CSV table of C-alpha atoms in Angstrom, one decimal:
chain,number,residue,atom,x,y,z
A,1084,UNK,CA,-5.3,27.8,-42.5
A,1085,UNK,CA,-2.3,28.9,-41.4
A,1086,UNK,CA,-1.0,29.1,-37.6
A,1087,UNK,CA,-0.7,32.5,-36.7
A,1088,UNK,CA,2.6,34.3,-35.7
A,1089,UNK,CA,3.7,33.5,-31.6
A,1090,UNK,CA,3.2,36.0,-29.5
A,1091,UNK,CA,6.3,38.7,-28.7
A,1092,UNK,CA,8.2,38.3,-25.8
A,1093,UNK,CA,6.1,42.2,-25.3
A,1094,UNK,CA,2.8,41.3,-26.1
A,1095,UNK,CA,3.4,38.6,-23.2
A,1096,UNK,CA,4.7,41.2,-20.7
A,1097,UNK,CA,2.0,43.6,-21.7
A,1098,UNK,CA,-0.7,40.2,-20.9
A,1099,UNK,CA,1.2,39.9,-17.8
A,1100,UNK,CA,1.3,43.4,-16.1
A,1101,UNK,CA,-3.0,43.4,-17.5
A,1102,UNK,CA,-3.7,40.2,-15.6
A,1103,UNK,CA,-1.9,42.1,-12.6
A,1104,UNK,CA,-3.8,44.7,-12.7
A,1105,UNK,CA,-7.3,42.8,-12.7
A,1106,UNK,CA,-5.5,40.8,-9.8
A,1107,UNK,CA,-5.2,44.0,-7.7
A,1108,UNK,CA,-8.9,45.0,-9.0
A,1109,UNK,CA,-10.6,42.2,-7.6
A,1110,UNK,CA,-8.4,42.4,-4.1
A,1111,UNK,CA,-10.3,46.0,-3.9
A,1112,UNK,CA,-13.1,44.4,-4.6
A,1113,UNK,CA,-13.0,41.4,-2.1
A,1114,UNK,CA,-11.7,43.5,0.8
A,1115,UNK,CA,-15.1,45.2,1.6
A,1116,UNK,CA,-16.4,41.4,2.1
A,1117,UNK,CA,-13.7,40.5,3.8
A,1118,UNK,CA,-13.6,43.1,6.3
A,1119,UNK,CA,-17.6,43.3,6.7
A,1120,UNK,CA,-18.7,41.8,9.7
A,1121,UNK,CA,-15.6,43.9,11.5
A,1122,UNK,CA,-17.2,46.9,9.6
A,1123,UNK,CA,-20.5,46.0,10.8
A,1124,UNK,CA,-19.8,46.0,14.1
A,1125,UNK,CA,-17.4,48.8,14.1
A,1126,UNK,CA,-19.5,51.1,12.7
A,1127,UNK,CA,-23.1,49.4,14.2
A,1128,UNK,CA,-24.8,48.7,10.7
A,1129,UNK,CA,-27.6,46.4,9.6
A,1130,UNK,CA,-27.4,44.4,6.8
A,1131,UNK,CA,-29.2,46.2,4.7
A,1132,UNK,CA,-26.9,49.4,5.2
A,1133,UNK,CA,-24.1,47.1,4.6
A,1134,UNK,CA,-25.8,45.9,1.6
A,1135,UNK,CA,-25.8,49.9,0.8
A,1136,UNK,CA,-22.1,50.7,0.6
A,1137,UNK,CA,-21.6,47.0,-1.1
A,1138,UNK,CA,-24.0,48.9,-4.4
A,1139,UNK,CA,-22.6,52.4,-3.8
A,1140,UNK,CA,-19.5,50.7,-5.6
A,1141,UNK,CA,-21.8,50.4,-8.8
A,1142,UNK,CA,-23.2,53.8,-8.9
A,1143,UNK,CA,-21.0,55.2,-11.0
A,1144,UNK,CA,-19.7,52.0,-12.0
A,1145,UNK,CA,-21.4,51.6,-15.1
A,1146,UNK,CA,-21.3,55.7,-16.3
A,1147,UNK,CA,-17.7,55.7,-16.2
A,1148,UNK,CA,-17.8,52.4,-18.3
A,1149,UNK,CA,-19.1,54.0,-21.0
A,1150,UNK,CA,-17.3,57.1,-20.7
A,1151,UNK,CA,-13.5,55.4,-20.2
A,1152,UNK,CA,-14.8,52.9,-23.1
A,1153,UNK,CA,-15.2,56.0,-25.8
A,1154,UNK,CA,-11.7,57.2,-24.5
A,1155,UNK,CA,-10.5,54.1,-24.7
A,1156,UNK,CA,-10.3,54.8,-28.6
A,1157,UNK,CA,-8.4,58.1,-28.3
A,1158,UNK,CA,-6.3,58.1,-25.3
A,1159,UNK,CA,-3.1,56.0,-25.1
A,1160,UNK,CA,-3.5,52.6,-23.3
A,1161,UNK,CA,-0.4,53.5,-21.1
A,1162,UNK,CA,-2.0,56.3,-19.7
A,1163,UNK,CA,-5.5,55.8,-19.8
A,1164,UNK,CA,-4.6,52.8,-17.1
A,1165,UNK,CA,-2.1,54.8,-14.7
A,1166,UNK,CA,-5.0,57.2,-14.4
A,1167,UNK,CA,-7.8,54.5,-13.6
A,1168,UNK,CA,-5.6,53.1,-11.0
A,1169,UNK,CA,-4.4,56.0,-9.6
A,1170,UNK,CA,-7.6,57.2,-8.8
A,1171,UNK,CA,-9.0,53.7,-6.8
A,1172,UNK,CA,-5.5,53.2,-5.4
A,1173,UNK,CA,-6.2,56.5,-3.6
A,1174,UNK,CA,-9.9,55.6,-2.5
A,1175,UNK,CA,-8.3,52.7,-0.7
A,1176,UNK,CA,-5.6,54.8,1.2
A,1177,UNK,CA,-8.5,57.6,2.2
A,1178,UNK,CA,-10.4,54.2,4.3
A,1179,UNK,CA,-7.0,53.5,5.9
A,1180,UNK,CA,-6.8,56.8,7.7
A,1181,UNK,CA,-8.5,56.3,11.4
A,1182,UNK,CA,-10.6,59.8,10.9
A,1183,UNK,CA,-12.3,57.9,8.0
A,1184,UNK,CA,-16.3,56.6,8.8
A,1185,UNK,CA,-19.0,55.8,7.3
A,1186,UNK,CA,-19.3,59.0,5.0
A,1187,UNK,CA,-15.9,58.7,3.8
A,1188,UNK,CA,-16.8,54.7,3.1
A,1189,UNK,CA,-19.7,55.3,0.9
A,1190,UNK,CA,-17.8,58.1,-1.0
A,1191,UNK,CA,-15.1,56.2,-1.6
A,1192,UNK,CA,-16.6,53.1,-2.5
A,1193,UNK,CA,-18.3,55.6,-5.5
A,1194,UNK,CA,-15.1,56.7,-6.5
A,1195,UNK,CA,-13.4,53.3,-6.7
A,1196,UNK,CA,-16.7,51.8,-8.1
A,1197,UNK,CA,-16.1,54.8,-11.3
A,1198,UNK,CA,-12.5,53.9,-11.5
A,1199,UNK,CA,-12.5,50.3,-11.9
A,1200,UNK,CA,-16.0,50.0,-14.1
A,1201,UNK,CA,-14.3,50.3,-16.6
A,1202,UNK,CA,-11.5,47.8,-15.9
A,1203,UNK,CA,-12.0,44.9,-17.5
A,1204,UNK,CA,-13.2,46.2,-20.9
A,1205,UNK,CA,-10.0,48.6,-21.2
A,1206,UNK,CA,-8.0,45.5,-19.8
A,1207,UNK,CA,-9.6,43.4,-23.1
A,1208,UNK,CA,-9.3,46.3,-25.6
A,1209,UNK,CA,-5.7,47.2,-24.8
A,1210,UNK,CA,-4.6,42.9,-24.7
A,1211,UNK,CA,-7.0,43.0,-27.9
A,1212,UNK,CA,-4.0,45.3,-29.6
A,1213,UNK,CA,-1.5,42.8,-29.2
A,1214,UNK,CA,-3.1,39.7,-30.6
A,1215,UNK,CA,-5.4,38.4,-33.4
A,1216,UNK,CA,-8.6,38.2,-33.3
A,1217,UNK,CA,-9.2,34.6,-33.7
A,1218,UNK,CA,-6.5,34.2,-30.7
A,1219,UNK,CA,-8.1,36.8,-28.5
A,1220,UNK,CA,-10.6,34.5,-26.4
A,1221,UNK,CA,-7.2,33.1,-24.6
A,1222,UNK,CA,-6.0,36.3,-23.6
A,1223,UNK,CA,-9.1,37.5,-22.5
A,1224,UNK,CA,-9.7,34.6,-20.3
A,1225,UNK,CA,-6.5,35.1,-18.3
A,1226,UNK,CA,-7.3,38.4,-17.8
A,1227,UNK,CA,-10.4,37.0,-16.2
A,1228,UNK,CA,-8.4,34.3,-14.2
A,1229,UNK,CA,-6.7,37.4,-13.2
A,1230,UNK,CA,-9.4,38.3,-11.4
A,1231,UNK,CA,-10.1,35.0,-9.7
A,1232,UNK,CA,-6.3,34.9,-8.5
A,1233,UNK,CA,-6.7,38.0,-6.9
A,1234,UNK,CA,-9.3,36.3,-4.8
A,1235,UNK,CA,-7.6,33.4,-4.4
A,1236,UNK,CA,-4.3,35.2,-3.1
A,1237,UNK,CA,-5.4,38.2,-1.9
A,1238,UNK,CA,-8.7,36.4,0.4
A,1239,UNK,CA,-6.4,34.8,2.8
A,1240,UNK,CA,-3.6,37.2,2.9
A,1241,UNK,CA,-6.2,40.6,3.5
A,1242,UNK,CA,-8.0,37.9,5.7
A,1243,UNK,CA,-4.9,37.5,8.2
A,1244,UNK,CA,-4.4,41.7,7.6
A,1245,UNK,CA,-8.2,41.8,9.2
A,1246,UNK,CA,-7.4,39.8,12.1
A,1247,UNK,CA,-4.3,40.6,12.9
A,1248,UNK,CA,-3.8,44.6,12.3
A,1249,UNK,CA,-7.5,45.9,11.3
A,1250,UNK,CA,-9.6,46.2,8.5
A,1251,UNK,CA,-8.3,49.5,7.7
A,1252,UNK,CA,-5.1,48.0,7.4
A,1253,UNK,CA,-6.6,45.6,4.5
A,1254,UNK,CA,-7.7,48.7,2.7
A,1255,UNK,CA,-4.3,50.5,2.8
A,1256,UNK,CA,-2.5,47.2,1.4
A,1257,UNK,CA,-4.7,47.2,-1.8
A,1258,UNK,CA,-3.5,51.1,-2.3
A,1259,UNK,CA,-0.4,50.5,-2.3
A,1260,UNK,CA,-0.1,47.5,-4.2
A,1261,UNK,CA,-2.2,49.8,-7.0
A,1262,UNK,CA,0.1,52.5,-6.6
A,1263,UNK,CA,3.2,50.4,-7.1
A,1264,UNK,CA,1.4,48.7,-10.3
A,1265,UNK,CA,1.3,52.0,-12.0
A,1266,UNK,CA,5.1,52.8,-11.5
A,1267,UNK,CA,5.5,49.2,-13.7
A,1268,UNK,CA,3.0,50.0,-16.3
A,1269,UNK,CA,4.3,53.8,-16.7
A,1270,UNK,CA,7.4,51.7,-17.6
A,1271,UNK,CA,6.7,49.0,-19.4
A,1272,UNK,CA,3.0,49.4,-20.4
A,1273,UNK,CA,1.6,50.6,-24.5
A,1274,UNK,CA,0.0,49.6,-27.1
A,1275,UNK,CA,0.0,47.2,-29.6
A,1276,UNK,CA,0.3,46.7,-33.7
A,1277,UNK,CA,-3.9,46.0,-33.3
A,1278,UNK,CA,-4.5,48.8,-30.9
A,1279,UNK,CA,-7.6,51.0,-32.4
A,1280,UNK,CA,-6.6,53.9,-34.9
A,1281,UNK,CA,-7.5,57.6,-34.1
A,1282,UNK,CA,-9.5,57.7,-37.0
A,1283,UNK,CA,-11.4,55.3,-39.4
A,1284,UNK,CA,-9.8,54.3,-43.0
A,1285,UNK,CA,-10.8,55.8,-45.9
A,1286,UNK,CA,-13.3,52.5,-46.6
A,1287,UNK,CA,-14.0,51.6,-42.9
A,1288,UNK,CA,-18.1,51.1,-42.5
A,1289,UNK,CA,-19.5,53.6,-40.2
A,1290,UNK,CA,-22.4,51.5,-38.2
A,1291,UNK,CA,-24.4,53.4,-36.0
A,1292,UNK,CA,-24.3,52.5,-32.4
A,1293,UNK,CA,-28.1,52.4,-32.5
A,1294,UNK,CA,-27.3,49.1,-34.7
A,1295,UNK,CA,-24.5,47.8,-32.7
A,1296,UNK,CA,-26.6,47.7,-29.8
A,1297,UNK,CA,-29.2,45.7,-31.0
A,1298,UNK,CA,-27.7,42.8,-32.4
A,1299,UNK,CA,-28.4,39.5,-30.8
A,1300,UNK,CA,-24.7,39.3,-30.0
A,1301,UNK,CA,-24.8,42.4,-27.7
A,1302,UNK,CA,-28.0,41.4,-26.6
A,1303,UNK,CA,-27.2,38.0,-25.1
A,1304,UNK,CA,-24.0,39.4,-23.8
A,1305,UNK,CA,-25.8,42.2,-22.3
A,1306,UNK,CA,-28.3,39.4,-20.3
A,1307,UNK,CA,-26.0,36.4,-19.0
A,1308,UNK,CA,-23.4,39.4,-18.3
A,1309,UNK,CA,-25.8,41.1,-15.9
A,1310,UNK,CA,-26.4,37.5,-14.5
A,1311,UNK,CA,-22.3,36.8,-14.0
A,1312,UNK,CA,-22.3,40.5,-12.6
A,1313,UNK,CA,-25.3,40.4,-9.9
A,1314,UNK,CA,-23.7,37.0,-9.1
A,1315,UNK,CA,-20.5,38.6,-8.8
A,1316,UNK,CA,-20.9,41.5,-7.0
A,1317,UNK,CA,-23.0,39.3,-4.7
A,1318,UNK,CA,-20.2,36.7,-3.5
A,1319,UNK,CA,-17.7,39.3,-3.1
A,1320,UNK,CA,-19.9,41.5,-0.5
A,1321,UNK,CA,-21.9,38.4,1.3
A,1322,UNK,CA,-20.2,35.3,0.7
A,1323,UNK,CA,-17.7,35.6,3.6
A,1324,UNK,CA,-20.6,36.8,5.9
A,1325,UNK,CA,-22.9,33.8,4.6
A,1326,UNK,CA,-20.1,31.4,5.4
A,1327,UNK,CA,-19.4,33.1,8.4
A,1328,UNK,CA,-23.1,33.5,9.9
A,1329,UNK,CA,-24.8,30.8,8.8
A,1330,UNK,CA,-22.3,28.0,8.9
A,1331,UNK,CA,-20.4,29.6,11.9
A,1332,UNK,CA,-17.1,29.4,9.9
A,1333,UNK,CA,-14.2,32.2,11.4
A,1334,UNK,CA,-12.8,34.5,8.5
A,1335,UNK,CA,-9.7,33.5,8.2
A,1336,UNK,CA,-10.9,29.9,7.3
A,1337,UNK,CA,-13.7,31.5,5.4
A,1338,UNK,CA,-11.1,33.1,3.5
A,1339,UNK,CA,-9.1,30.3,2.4
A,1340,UNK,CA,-12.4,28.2,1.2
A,1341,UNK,CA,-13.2,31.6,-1.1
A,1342,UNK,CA,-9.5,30.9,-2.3
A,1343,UNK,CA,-9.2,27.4,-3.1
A,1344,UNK,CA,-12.6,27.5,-5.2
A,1345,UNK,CA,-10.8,30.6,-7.0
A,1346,UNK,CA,-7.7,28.2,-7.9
A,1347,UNK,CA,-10.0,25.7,-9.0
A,1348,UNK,CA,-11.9,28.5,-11.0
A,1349,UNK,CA,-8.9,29.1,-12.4
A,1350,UNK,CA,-8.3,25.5,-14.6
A,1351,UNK,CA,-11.8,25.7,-15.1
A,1352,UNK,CA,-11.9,29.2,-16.7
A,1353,UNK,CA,-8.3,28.7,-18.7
A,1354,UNK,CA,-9.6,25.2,-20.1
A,1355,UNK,CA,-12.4,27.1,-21.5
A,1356,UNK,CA,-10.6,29.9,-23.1
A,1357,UNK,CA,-7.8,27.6,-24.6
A,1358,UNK,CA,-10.9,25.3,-26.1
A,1359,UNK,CA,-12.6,28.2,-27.6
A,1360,UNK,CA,-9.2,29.3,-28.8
A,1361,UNK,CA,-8.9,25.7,-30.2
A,1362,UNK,CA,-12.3,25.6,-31.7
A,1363,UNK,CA,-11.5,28.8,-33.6
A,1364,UNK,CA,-8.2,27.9,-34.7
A,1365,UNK,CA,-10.0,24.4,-36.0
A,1366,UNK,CA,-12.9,26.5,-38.0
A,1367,UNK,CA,-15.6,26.2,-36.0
A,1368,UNK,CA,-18.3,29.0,-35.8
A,1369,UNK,CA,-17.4,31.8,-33.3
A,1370,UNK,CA,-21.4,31.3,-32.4
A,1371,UNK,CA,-20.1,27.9,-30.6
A,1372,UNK,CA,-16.7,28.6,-30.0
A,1373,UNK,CA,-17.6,31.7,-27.6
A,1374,UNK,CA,-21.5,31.9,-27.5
A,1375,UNK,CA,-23.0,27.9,-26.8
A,1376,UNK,CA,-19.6,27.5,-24.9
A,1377,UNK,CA,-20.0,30.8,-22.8
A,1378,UNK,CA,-23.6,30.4,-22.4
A,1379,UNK,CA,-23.4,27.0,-20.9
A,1380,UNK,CA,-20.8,28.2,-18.6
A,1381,UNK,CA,-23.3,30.4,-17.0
A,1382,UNK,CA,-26.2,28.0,-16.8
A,1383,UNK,CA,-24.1,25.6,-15.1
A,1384,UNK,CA,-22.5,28.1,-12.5
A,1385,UNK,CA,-26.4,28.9,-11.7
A,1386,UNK,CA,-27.5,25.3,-11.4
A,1387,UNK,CA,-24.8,24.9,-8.8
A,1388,UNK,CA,-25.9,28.4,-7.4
A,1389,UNK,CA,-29.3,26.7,-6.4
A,1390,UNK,CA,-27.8,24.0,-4.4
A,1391,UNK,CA,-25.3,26.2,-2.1
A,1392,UNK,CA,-27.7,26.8,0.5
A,1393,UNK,CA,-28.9,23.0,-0.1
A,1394,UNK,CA,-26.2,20.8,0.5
A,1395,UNK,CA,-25.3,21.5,4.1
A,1396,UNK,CA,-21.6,22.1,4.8
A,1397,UNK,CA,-18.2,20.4,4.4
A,1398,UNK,CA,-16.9,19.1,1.2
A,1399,UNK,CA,-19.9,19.2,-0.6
A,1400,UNK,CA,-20.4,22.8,0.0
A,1401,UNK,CA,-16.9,23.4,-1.1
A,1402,UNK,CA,-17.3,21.8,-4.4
A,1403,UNK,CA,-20.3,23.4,-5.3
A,1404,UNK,CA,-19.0,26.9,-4.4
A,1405,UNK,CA,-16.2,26.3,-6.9
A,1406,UNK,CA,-18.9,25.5,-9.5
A,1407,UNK,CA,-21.8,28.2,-8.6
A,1408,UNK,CA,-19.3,31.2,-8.5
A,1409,UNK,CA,-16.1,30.4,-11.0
A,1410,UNK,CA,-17.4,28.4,-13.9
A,1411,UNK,CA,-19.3,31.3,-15.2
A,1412,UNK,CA,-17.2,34.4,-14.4
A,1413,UNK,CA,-15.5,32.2,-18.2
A,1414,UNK,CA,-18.0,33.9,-19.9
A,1415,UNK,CA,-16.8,37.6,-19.6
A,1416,UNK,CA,-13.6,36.7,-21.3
A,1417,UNK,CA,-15.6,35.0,-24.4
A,1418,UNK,CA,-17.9,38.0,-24.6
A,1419,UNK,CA,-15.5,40.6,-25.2
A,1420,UNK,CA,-13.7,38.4,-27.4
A,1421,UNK,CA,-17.2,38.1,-29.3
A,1422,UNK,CA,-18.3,41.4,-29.2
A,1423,UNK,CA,-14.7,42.5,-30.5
A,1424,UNK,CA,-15.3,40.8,-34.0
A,1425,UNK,CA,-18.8,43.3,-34.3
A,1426,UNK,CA,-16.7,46.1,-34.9
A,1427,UNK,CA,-13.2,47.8,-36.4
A,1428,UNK,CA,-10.4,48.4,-33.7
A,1429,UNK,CA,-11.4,52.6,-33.7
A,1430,UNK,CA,-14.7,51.4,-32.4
A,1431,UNK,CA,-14.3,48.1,-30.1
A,1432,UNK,CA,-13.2,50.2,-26.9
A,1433,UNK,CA,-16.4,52.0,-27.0
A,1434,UNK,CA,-18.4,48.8,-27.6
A,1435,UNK,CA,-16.8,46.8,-25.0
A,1436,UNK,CA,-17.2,49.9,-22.5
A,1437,UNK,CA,-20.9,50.3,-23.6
A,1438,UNK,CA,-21.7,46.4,-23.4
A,1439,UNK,CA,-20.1,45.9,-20.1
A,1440,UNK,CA,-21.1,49.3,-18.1
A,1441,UNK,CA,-24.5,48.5,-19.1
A,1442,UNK,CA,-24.2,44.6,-17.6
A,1443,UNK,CA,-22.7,45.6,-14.9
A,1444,UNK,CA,-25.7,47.5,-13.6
A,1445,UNK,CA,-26.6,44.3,-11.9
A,1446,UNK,CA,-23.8,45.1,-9.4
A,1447,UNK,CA,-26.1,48.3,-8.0
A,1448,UNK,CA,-28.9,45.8,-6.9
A,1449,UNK,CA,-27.3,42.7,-6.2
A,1450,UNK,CA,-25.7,43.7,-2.8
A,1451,UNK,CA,-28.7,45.9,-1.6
A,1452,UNK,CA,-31.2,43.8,-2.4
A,1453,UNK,CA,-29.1,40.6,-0.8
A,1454,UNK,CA,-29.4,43.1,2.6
A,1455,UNK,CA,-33.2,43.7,2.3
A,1456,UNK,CA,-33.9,40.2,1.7
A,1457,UNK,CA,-31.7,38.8,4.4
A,1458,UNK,CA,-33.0,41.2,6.8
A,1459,UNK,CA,-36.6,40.6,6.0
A,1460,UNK,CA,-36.2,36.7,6.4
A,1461,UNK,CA,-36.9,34.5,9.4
A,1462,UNK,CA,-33.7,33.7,9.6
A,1463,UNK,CA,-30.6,34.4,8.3
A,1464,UNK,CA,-30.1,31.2,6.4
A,1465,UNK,CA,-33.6,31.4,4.7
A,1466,UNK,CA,-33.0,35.0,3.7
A,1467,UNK,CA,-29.3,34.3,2.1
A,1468,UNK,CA,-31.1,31.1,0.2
A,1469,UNK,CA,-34.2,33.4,-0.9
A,1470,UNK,CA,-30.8,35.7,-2.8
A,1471,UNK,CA,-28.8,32.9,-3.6
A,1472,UNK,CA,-31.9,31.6,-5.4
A,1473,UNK,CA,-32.3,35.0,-7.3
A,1474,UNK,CA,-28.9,34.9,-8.6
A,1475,UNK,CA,-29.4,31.1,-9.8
A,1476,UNK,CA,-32.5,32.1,-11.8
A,1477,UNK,CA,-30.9,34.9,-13.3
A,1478,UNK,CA,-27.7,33.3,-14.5
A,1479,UNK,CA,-29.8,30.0,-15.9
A,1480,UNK,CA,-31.8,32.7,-18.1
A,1481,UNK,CA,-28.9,34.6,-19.4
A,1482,UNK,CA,-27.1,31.9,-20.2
A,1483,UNK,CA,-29.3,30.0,-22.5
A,1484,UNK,CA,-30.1,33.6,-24.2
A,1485,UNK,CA,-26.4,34.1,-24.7
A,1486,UNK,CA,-26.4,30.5,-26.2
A,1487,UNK,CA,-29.1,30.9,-28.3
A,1488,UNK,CA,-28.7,34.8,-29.7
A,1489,UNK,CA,-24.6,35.0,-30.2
A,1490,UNK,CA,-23.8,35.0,-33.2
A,1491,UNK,CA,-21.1,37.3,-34.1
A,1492,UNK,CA,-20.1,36.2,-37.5
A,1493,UNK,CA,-23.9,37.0,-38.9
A,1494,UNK,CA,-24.2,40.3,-37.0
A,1495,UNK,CA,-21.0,41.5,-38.7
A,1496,UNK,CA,-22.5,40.2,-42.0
A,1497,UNK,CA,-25.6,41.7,-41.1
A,1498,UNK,CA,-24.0,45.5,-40.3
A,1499,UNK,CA,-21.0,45.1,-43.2
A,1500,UNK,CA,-21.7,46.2,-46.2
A,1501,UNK,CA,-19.5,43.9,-48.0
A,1502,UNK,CA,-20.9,40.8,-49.3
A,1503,UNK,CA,-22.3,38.2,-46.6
A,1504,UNK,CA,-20.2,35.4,-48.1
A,1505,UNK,CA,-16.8,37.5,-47.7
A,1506,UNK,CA,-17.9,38.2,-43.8
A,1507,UNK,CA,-18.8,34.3,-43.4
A,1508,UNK,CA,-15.3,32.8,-44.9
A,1509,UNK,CA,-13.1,35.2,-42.9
């Protein structure tokens, strides 16, 4: 088999302003945890209330998912993404006005939570028009690292922005660091010679979504995803506060431990990605290349979750943080690169929207339910161990059902009408 053609010198700037723009996606994200014991305090809130705004981010999190992911198909990638980031660039400038309390919190966590949803799987779908698909898992998986660097940089440098000049301070840099990204993409940003096609050809299949949706593929996406997401959404709005209350560790050094496991996440998630790429290019089955390997990803990031709360502190804790809450976020790259081989291009935004919206649901009970548990505990380290444990359980499940029920080449065999040996030798 053939190698296939190098990337252009655009299809690596388009990669480059995407995996920016999940860098300043997860800096919104990480700022509410960040800032959340200041918040607390400011604004006299349990942890359960706290735990409150950390799920309001998901209420429409997952809606707009789906909606953006349909659109995805029909509305140009170059503004489709000025428009997302417009909107939660401006939900972080409202919080860094001093009229703005608790009301204006909540709100705007709902509209930031409906702009980025849909993120990640618009991210994938628009890198997914500039590249093959059997040299998409790579791409996919820096847009995930993406994510992890803007934890890695953006912890300790909105950490010192806390401290020094005020939480709502933190808030205001992530706006404006949104609000300059869309002045790049507006010029530089589009799509590419794979980008979905306004309409189906003439012989394209037309599989119901019913179908789609049903397909062990989607199915074990859909579990370890909603594992990687509770998990997820989880770390970003308590881990600062469980490093902080329970092992008496100040932010700004709490900052800089969340960041060094994220640069370690890093090599872990981009050797994963460039060996699933590797595996593909070799032959191997997609089923191992992005399912057994993804799968195992998670089960391993929630073995590690178990011990956190197990180990004590120091090093020890360190290197199992950068297991229990890196390794895994892998998966979400291999997913959408498996889920994109279900479909034709005019459909895969609306699949990848649909698959991850619903996933993501985990993020509206992951924070809240962290709250209520730690504020029902004994104490505060028994109640963050009783939701750390949660998490673990979860991700071990999904993980072995994404290993055992991905299997992308036979579902497309399964919904194309085209002979099942054709599919299979692709």
């Amino acid at each position: 088999m053939a190698d296939p053609p190098a990337p252009t010198r655009r299809a690596r700037t388009i990669l480059a302003l995407l995996v920016l723009f999940m860098m300043i996606n997860f800096m919104d994200k990480t700022v509410l945890g960040l800032a959340g014991k200041h918040i607390r305090d400011d604004l006299g809130l349990s942890d359960t209330a706290f735990g409150s705004i950390g799920s309001a981010f998901y209420l429409l999190f997952s809606v707009s998912g789906i909606v953006v992911g349909f659109l995805a198909d029909r509305v140009p990638a170059r503004r489709l993404l000025a428009v997302l980031v417009v909107v939660w660039s401006a939900s972080q400038l409202v919080i860094g006005l001093p009229a703005a309390g608790l009301g204006a919190l909540l709100v705007t966590r709902v509209t930031l939570g409906a702009a980025e949803g849909p993120a990640f799987a618009t991210a994938n779908h628009t890198a997914f028009g500039w590249f093959p698909d059997r040299d998409r898992a790579l791409p996919s998986s820096l847009l995930t690292v993406g994510g992890a660097a803007g934890v890695a940089i953006g912890a300790p440098l909105l950490a010192v922005v806390v401290t020094r000049f005020g939480w709502r301070a933190a808030f205001a840099l992530t706006g404006v660091l949104g609000v300059l990204w869309t002045l790049a993409w507006l010029g530089l940003g589009g799509e590419g010679p794979y980008a979905s096609r306004t309409e189906p050809a003439p012989d394209e299949p037309r599989v119901p979504y019913r179908r789609l949706l049903t397909r062990g593929t989607v199915l074990g996406g859909l579990a370890a995803g909603f594992a990687g997401f509770w998990t997820m959404a989880v770390a970003v709005t308590w881990l600062p506060q469980y490093l902080q209350r329970v092992h008496g560790i100040a932010l700004e050094k709490a900052s800089l431990i969340a960041a060094g496991t994220q640069v370690v996440g890093i090599a872990f998630m981009l050797a994963i990605g460039y060996a699933s790429t590797r595996m593909m290019r070799a032959g191997r089955t997609s089923r191992s290349a992005r399912g057994v390997l993804g799968g195992a990803a998670v089960v391993v990031s929630g073995l590690a979750t178990l011990l956190v709360t197990r180990v004590g502190g120091g090093a020890a804790l360190i290197l199992v943080m950068m297991i229990a809450f890196t390794v895994g976020n892998a998966f979400f790259g291999l997913m959408q690169a498996a889920l994109s081989e279900l479909v034709p291009a005019s459909r895969r935004g609306a699949l990848l929207g649909i698959v991850t919206a619903v996933a993501s649901t985990a993020g509206a009970f992951g924070p809240l339910l962290t709250g209520a548990i730690v504020d029902a505990a004994a104490t505060r380290a028994a109640g963050f161990q009783h939701a750390f444990d949660l998490g673990a359980a979860l991700m071990v499940c999904g993980g072995l059902l994404a290993a055992a029920l991905i299997r992308p080449s036979r579902d497309r065999a399964a919904l194309d009408p085209a002979p099942a040996s054709a599919v299979l030798t692709h």
